[in-house]
XYZ file of C-alpha atoms in Angstrom:
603
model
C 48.849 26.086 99.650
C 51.278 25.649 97.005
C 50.247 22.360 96.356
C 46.511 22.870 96.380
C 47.112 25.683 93.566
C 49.468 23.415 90.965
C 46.398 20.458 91.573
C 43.892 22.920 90.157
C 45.775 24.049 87.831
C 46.597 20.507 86.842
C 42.965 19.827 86.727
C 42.008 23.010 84.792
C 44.889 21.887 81.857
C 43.247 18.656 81.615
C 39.635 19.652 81.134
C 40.840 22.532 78.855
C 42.729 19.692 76.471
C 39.675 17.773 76.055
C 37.463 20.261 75.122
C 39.243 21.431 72.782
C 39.792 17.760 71.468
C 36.024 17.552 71.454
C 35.705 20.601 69.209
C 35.882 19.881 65.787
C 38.575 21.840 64.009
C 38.261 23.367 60.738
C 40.441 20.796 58.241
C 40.219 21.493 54.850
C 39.702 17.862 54.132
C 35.679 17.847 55.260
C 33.332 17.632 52.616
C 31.688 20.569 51.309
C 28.176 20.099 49.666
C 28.271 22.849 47.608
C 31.799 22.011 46.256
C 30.529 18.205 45.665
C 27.226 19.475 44.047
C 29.772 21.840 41.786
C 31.434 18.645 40.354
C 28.789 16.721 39.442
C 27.085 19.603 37.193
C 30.867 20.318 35.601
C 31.001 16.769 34.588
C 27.528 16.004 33.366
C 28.092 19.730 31.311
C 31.198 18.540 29.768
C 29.456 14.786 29.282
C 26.467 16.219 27.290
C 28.294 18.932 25.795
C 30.922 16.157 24.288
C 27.645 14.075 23.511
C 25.796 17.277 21.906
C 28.889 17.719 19.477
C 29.002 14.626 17.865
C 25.755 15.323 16.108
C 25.703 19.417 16.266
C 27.629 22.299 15.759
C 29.222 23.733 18.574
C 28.121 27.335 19.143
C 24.463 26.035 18.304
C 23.278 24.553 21.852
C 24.313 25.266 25.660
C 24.137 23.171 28.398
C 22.958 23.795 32.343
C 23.167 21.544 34.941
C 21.967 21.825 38.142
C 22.787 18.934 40.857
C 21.511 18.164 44.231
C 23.573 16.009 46.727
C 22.264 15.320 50.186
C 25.140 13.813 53.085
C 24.817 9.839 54.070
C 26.540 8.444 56.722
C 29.663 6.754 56.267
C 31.997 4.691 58.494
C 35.063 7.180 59.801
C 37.369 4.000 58.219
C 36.183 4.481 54.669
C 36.726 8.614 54.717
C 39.287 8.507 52.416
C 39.084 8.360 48.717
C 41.482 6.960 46.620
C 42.081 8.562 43.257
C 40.631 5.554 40.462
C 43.613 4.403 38.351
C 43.211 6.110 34.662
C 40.457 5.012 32.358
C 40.810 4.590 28.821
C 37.539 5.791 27.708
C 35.358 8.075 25.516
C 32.559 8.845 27.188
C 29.939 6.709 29.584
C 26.898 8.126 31.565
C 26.792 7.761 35.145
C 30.619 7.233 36.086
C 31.861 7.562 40.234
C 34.302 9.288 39.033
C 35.160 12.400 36.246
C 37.426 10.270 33.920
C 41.009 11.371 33.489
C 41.385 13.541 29.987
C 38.073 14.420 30.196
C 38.126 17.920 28.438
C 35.587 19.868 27.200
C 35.154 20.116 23.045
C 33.878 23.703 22.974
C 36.850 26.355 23.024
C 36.318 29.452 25.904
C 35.372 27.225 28.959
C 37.967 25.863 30.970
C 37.960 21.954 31.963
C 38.462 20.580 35.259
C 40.493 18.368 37.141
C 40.134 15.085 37.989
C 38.421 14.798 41.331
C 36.802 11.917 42.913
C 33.205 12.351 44.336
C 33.527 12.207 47.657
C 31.671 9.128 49.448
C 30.126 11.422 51.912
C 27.399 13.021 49.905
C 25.340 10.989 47.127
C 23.703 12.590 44.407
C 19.619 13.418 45.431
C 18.023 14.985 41.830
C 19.562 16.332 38.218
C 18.077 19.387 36.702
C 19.288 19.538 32.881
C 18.367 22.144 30.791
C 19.453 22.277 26.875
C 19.013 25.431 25.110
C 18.752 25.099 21.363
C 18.720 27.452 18.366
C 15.205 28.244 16.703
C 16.690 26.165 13.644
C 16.697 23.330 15.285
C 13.341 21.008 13.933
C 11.104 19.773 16.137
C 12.901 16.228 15.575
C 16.045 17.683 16.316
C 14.469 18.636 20.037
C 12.977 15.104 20.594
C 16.304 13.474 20.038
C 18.490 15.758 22.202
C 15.473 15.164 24.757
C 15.722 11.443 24.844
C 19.711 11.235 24.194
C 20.040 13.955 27.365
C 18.607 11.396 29.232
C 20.548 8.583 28.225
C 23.979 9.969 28.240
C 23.630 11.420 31.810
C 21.688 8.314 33.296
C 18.933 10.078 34.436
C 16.398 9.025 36.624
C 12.682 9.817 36.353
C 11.789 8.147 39.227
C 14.579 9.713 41.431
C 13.339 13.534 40.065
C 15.487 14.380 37.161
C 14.131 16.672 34.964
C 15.187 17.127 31.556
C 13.898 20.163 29.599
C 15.098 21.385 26.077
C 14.222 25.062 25.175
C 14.573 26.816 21.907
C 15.425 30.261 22.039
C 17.223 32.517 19.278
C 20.797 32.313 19.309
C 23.022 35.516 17.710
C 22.749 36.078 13.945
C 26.218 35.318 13.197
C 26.104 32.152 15.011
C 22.979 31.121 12.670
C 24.375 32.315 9.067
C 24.905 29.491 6.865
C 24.518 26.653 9.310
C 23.034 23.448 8.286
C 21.570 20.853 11.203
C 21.219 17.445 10.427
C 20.940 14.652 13.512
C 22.637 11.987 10.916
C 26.200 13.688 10.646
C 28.545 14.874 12.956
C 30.435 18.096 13.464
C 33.503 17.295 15.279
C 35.248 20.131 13.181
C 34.765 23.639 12.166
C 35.207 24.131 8.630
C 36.314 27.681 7.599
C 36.287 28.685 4.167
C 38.622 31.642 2.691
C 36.598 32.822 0.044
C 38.948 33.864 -2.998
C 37.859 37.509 -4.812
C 35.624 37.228 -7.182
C 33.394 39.772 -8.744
C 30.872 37.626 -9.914
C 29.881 37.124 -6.204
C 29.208 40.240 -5.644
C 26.591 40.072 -7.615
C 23.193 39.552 -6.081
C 21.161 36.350 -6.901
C 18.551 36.285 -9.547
C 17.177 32.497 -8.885
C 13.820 31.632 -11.097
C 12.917 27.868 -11.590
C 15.614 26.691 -9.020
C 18.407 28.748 -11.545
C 20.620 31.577 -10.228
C 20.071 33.577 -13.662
C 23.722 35.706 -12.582
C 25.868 32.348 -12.019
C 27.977 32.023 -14.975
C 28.223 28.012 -14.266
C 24.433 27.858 -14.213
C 23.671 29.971 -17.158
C 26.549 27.377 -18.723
C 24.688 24.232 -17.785
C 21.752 26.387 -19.564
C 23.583 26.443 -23.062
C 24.633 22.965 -22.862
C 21.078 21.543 -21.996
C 19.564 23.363 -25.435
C 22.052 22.579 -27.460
C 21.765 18.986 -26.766
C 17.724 19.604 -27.485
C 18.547 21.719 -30.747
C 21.112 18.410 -31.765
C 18.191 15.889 -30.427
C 15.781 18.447 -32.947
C 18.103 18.055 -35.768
C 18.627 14.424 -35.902
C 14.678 13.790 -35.392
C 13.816 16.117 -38.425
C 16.490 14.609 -40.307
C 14.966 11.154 -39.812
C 11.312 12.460 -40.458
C 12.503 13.693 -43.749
C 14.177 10.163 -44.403
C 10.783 8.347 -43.327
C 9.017 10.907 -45.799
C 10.723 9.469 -48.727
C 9.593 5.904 -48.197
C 6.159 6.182 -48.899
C 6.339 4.163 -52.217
C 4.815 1.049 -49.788
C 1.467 0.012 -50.461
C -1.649 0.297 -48.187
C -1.485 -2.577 -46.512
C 2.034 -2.778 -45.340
C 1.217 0.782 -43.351
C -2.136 -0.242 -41.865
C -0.483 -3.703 -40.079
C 2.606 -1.014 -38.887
C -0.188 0.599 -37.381
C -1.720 -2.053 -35.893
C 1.412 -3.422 -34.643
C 2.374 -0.227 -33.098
C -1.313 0.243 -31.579
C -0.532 -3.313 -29.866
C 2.498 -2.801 -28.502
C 1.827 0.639 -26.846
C -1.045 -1.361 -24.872
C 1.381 -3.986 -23.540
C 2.245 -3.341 -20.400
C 6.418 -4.576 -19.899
C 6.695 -6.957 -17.561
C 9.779 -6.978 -15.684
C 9.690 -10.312 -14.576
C 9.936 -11.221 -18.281
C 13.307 -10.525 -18.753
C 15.123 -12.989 -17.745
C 13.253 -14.968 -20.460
C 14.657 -15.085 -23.843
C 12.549 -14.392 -26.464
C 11.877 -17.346 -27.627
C 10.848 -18.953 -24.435
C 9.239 -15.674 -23.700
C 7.326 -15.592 -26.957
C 6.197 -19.228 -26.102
C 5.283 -18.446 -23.152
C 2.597 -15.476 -23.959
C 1.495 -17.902 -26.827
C 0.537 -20.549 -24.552
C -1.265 -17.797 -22.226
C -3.146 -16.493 -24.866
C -4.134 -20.258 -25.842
C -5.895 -21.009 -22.513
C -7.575 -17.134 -22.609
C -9.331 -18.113 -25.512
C -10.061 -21.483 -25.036
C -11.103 -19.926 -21.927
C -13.282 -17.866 -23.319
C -14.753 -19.649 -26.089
C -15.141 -22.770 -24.194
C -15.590 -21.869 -20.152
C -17.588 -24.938 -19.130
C -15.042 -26.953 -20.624
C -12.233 -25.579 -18.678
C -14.509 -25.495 -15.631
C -14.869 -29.163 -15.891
C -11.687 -29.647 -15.996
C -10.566 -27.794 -12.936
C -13.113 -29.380 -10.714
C -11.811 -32.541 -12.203
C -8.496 -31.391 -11.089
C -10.003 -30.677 -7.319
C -12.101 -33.578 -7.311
C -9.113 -35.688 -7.989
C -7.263 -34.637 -5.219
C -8.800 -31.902 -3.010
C -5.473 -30.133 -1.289
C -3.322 -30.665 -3.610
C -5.947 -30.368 -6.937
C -6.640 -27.051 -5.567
C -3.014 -25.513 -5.361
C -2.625 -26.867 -8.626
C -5.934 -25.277 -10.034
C -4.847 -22.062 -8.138
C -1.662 -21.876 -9.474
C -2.528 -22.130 -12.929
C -5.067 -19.742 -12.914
C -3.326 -17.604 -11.242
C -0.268 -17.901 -13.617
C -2.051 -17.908 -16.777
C -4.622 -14.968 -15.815
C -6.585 -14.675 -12.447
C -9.287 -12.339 -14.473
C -10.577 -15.870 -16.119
C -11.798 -17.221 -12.636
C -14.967 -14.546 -13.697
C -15.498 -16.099 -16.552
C -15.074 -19.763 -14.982
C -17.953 -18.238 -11.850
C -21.173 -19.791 -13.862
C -19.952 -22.627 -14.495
C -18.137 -23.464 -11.233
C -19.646 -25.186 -7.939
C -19.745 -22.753 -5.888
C -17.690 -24.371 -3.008
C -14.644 -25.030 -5.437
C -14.912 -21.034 -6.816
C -14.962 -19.844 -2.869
C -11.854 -21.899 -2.781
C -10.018 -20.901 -5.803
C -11.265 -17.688 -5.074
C -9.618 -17.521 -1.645
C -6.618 -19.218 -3.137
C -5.939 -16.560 -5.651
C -6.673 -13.619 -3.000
C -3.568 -15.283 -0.368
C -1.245 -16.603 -2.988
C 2.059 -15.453 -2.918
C 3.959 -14.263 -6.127
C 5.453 -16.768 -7.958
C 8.561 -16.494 -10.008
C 8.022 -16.500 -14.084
C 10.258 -19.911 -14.422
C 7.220 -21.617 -12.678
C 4.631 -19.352 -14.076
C 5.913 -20.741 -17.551
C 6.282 -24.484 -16.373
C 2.575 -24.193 -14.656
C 0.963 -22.309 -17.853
C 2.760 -25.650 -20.003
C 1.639 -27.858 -18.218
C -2.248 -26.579 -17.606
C -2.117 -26.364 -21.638
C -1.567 -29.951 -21.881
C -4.426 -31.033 -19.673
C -6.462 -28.879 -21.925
C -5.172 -30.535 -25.268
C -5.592 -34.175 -24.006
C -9.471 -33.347 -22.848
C -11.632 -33.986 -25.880
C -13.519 -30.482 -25.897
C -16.041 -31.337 -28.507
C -15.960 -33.687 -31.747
C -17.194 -31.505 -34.931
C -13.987 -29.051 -33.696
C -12.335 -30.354 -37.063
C -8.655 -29.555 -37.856
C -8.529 -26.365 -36.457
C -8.322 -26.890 -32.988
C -6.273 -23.687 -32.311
C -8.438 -21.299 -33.918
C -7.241 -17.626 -32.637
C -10.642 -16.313 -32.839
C -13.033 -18.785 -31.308
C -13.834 -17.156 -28.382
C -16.186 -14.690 -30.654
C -18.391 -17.419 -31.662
C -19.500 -17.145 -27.544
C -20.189 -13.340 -27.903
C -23.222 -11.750 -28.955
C -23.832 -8.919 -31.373
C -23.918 -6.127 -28.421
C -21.216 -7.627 -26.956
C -18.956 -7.580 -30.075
C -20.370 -3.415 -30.650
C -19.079 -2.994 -26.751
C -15.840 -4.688 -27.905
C -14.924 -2.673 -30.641
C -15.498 0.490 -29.393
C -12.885 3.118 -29.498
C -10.825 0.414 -31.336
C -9.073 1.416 -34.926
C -10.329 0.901 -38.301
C -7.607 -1.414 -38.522
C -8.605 -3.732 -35.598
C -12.075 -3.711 -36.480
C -11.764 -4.658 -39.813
C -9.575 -7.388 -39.091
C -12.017 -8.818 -36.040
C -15.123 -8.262 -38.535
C -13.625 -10.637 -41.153
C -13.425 -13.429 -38.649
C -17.172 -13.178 -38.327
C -20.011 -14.898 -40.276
C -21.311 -12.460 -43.259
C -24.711 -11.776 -41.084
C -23.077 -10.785 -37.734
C -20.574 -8.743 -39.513
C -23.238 -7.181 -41.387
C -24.873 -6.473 -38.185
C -22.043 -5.051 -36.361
C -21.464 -2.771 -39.534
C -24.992 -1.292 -39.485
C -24.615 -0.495 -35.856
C -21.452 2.211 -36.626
C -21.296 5.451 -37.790
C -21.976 5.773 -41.405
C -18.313 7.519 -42.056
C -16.745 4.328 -40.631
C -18.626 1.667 -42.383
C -16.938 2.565 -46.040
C -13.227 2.745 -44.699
C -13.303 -0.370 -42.723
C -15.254 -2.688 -46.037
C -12.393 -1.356 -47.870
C -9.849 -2.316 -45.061
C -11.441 -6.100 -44.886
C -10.538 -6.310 -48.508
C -6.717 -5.509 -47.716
C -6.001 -7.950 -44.847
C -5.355 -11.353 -47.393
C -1.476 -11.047 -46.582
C -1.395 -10.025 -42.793
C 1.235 -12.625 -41.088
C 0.355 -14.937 -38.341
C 1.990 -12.870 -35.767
C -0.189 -9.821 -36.350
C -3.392 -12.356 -36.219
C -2.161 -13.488 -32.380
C -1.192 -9.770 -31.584
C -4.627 -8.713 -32.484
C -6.478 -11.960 -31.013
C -4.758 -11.576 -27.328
C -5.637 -7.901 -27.685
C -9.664 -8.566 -27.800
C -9.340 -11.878 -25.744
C -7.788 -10.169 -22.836
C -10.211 -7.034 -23.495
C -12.963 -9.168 -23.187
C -11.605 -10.457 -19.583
C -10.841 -6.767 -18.547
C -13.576 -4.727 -19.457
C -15.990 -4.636 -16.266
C -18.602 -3.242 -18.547
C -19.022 -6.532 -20.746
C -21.122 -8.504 -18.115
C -23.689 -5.945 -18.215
C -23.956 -5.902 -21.992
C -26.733 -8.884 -22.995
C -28.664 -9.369 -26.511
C -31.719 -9.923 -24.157
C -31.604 -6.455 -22.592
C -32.527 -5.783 -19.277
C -34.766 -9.215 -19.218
C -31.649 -10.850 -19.466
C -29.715 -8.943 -16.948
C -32.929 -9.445 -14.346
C -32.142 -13.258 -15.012
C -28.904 -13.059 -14.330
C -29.556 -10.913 -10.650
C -31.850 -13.965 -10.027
C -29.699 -16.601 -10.321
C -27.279 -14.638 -7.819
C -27.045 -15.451 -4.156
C -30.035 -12.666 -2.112
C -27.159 -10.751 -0.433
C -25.265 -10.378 -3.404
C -28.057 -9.076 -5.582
C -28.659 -5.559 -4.197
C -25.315 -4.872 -4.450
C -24.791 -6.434 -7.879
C -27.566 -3.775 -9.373
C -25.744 -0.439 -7.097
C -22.168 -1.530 -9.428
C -24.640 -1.103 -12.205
C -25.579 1.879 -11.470
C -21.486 3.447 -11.095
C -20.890 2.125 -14.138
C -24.485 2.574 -16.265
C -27.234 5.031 -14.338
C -30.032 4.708 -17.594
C -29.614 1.080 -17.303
C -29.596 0.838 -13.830
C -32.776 2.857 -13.398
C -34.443 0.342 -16.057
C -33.635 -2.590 -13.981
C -34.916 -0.881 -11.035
C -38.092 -0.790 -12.390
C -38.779 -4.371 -12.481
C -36.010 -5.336 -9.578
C -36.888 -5.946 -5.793
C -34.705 -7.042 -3.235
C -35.912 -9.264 -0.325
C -35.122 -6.368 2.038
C -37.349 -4.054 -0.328
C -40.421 -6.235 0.672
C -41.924 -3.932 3.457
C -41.759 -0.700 0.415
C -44.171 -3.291 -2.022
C -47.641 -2.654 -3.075
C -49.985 -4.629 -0.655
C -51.907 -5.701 -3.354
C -48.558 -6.783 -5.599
C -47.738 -8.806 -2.197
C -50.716 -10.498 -1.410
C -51.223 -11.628 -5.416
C -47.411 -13.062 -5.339
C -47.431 -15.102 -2.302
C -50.975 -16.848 -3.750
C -48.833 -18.901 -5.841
C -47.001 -19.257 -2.777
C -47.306 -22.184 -0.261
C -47.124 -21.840 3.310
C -44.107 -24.158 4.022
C -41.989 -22.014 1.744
C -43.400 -18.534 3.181
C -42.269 -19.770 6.760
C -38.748 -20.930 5.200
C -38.297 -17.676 3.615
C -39.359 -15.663 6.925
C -37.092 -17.839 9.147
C -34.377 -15.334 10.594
C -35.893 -12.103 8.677
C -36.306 -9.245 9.590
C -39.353 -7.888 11.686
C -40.364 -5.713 9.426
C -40.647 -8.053 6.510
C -42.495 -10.477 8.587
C -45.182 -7.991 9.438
C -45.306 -6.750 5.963
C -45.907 -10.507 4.497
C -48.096 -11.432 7.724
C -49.878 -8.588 7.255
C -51.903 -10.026 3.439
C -52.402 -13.370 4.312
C -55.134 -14.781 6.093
C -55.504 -14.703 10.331
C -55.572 -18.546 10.563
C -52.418 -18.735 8.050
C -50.405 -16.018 10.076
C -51.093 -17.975 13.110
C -50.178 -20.707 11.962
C -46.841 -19.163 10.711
C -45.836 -17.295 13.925
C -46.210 -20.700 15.409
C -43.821 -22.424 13.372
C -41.234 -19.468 13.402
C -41.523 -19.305 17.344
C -40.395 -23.441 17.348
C -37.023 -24.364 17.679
C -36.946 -26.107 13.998
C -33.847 -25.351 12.065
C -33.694 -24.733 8.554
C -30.274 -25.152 6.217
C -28.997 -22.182 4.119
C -29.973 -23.357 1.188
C -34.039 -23.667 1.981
C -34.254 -20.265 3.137
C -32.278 -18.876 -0.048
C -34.354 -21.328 -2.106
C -37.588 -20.157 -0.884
C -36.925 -16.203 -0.669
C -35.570 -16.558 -4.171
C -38.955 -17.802 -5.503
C -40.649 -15.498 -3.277
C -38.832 -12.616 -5.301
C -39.904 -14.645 -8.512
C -42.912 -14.358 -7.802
C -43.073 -10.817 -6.496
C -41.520 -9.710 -10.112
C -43.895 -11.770 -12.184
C -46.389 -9.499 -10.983
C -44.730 -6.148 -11.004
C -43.741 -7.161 -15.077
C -47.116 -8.050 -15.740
C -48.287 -5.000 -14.791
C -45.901 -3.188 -16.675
C-alpha cells in the first residue's frame, strides 16, 4: 500500500513539472509590440524634428508619428540582440538602430535611450503628420512634404502616409519670426532691447520711411542736401555756359547736331574693349559698306553671289558673316537683287548664327571692304570713290520727304545741300512754309562743318534709310508702283505683304486694295471681270495655274469658260501629270495680271 501511494505520487510530481515547463512564464525579456511600435515613432520624431530645425525655427512646427509593427518569425537562436557598437553620425533615415547621442534639439521633451529594435517585430506602415504655422508659404509646405519623406525613408508603396497641416500656432510664438527654407536656425537669438524713448514711439511709415525714426529722417537731410549741392553746382555752370555766347552761328548749330547724333547712338558694350581708334575705324568702315550698300545694291549683290558661287559652303559663311557683322538690315536691301536660293540661304544663315565677338566683327567688316574696293563698281565714278552721300542719288523725291521727317533744321539743311539744285528745290516746296526760310539760311552756314560731322550725319540717314520699315512703301510712282512691286512677289507672300501695309498705312492700303486681288480672292471676282481676263488667257496656262487649287477657285474659273474647254481641263487636272513650282507660280501670276488689267481699266 505504501508503495502503490509514493508511485502515484511520483507520477503526479512528474506530470505536474512538465506542465508547468510547458507553460510559458512571464519574462520580462519577450517582446512587446506596443513598446517596439513606441520606439520607432520616438526616433523618427526626434529624426525629423532634428531635420525640421536645420531649416526652421523651433517652436514653429510639431511632429507626430504613428508606427505600425506586425511580429515575424524568428529562429529561438537569433533572440538576442546585441547592442550596435557607437556610431559617429549626424543623422541618416532608416537606421536598425536609434544611434547613440541621438538627442532631441527642441528643449521640454525628454530624449531616449538607446535601444535596439528588437528582431521580432518589423515595421508594417508610418503615419507622419507635420503641423506647421499659418506663416509658413505654400513652398515652405511642399518642401517639408518631400524632405519628411526622405529623411524618414518612407515608403509609398508599403503605406506611409505623409501629411503636412497648417494650423495657427500661439501669438507669441509668431511675433517677429521670419521663415526662409535657405537658412538655418540652429540657434535662438534673443535680443535685450536697451531703453530708449524714441521706440516708444509709434511708427509713422509713408513711401517705405518711418517719418518718427531719427536715423531715417537723417538719411532724409543728407539725401537733399546732396540734391541742393548737385542744384548749386548745375546753376553755377549754366551761368558759366551763359557767358560764352560770343560764338558765332555756326559753331552752335554743328554742337547741336553733334549732340542730336550722339543721343541716337545706341552704346555698344561689346565696343569697349576697342580703343578708339580701332573703334572709330571700325564704324567708318561699317558705314562705308551701308552706303555703298545703299547707293550701289546690285553691285554688292553681285559680289556676294560671286562669293557663294565661288565656293558654296564656305562662300556662304563668309557672305553670312559679313553681313551679319557689318549690318544684317542690308540683306533687305540686297532681296531684289539676289537669286532667290542664295537670299533663302543667307537668310537662314543670319536667323541661326551665333554671336560673334567684335575682334572678328572688325577683321570680317575689313576684309568684306576690300573685296568691295578691288571690284570695279562703275567707270565715270571719278575721284571720289568714297562719297559719304551717294546713297541719295538712289532715293527718290518722296523717299528723301519720308527721310527727313521729324529730323532738325540742322540735319536737313546739311542733307539738302548734298542734293542737285532741282531735287532740293523740290524737297523744299514740299515743307512747311515756316521751315523753308530757316533751313536756306542754314545751307548758307555749313561751308566750315568738319569731316567728322559730315560721317556723323551720313551714317545717321544711311542707317535710317535701312531701319525705317515705312521707306519700302514710299514710291514716286504711287500706288502703281507699289502694285508692281506686290507682283513681282512670290503668290503666298503677296496677301500678306498688302495686310503689313495696312498696320503701318490704312489710306494707302485701302487704295491698293482697290486695284489688288489675290489668287485666293478669285471666287469674290466679277464674272464678267473673270471671263474677259482669262480670254487673253490660254488653256495650258489656266490648267497650270488650277493644278493643286483650291475647289472653289476651280469652279469659279470653270464656271466662264466654255463646256468643251472645262472638259477638257478637268481632264488634264484629273491625270497624273506633274507640274514644277515655278509653272504654277508663273501661270497664276499672269492670271492675276491679267485679272488687274481689267479691274484698272475699268477704273
Amino acid at each position: 500500500m505504501k508503495r502503490l501511494l509514493c508511485f502515484i505520487l511520483f507520477w503526479g510530481s512528474l506530470n505536474l513539472g512538465t506542465s508547468y515547463a510547458q507553460i510559458p512564464g512571464n519574462n520580462s525579456n519577450s517582446p512587446d509590440q506596443q513598446t517596439e511600435e513606441t520606439k520607432y515613432e520616438r526616433y523618427y520624431e526626434i529624426v525629423l524634428e532634428n531635420a525640421l530645425s536645420e531649416y526652421y525655427e523651433n517652436g514653429s512646427f510639431l511632429v507626430d508619428v504613428q508606427a505600425e509593427v506586425e511580429r515575424v518569425l524568428v529562429a529561438s537562436g537569433y533572440e538576442v540582440v546585441e547592442e550596435l557598437p557607437p556610431l559617429e553620425i549626424e543623422n541618416l533615415p532608416g537606421l536598425p538602430v536609434i544611434p547613440p547621442g541621438l538627442k532631441a534639439t527642441r528643449t521640454g521633451r525628454d530624449s531616449i535611450k538607446v535601444t535596439g529594435f528588437n528582431s521580432s517585430f518589423r515595421l508594417n506602415q508610418l503615419v507622419i503628420r507635420v503641423l506647421i504655422d499659418t506663416a509658413y508659404t505654400q513652398e515652405d509646405s511642399e518642401f517639408i512634404n518631400e524632405m519628411a519623406g526622405m529623411v524618414a525613408n518612407a515608403d509609398r508603396f508599403r503605406g506611409d502616409i505623409v501629411t503636412v497641416e497648417r494650423k495657427i500656432f500661439p501669438k507669441q510664438q509668431r511675433n517677429n519670426r521670419s521663415y526662409s527654407s535657405g537658412k538655418a536656425a540652429k540657434t535662438d537669438t534673443v535680443f535685450i532691447e536697451q531703453p530708449n524713448e524714441a521706440a516708444d514711439l509709434d511708427k509713422n511709415e509713408f513711401l517705405g520711411i518711418d517719418w518718427n525714426n531719427p536715423k531715417h529722417l537723417l538719411y532724409i537731410i543728407l539725401g537733399l542736401f546732396i540734391l541742393a549741392l548737385a542744384l548749386l553746382i548745375w546753376a553755377l555752370m549754366k551761368k558759366a555756359g551763359s557767358d560764352d555766347q560770343d560764338y558765332n552761328s555756326v559753331s552752335e548749330e554743328l554742337k547741336n547736331i553733334q549732340a542730336g547724333l550722339e543721343a541716337n547712338e545706341k552704346p555698344k558694350d561689346e565696343l569697349r574693349e576697342f580703343k578708339n581708334d580701332k573703334q572709330a575705324k571700325f564704324e567708318e568702315e561699317k558705314m562705308f559698306i551701308i552706303n555703298r550698300t545703299v547707293s550701289e545694291p546690285e553691285t554688292i549683290a553681285k559680289l556676294i553671289e560671286g562669293l557663294v558661287n565661288e565656293n558654296e559652303d564656305e562662300g556662304l559663311v563668309k557672305a553670312v558673316r559679313a553681313i551679319f557683322s557689318t549690318d544684317p538690315k542690308i540683306i533687305d536691301v540686297l532681296q531684289p537683287y539676289l537669286d532667290d536660293k542664295v537670299h533663302d540661304s543667307i537668310l537662314f544663315g543670319l536667323t541661326n548664327i551665333e554671336t560673334i565677338p567684335v575682334r572678328e566683327k572688325a577683321e570680317e567688316v575689313t576684309e568684306f571692304k576690300k573685296k568691295i574696293l578691288a571690284q570695279k563698281t562703275s567707270k565715270n565714278r571719278g575721284a571720289d570713290d568714297n562719297h559719304l552721300f551717294e546713297f541719295l542719288n538712289q532715293l527718290t523725291n518722296q523717299q528723301l520727304l519720308h527721310l527727313i521727317r521729324s529730323e532738325s533744321d540742322e540735319m536737313i539743311a546739311i542733307l539738302l545741300a548734298q542734293l542737285p539744285g532741282d531735287r532740293s528745290s523740290f524737297v523744299l516746296q514740299k515743307l512747311d512754309e515756316n521751315k523753308r526760310i530757316p533751313i536756306v539760311l542754314k545751307m548758307g552756314k555749313i561751308a566750315n562743318i568738319p569731316i567728322s560731322i559730315y560721317k556723323k550725319v551720313a551714317a545717321h540717314f544711311s542707317h535710317k534709310a535701312l531701319t525705317v520699315s515705312d521707306m519700302k512703301y514710299v514710291a514716286a510712282d504711287g500706288v502703281e508702283s507699289i502694285l508692281n512691286t506686290i507682283d513681282n512677289l512670290p503668290i503666298k507672300e503677296q496677301q500678306p505683304f498688302v495686310n503689313s501695309i495696312a498696320e503701318k498705312d490704312l489710306n494707302l492700303a485701302k487704295k491698293i486694295r482697290k486695284f489688288f486681288v489675290a489668287f485666293d480672292d478669285i471666287p469674290n471676282v466679277d464674272d464678267e471681270v473673270l471671263q474677259v481676263a482669262l480670254e487673253e488667257s490660254t488653256t495650258d496656262e489656266i490648267i497650270k495655274a488650277l493644278y493643286k487649287a483650291k475647289e472653289s477657285i476651280k469652279d469659279k474659273v470653270l464656271s466662264v469658260r466654255p463646256d468643251r474647254e472645262s472638259e477638257l481641263i478637268v481632264s488634264e487636272l484629273s491625270n497624273d501629270q506633274e507640274f514644277t513650282s515655278m509653272e504654277i507660280e508663273g501661270a497664276r501670276k499672269n492670271i492675276l495680271l491679267l485679272i488687274r488689267k481689267v479691274i484698272k481699266s475699268r477704273g
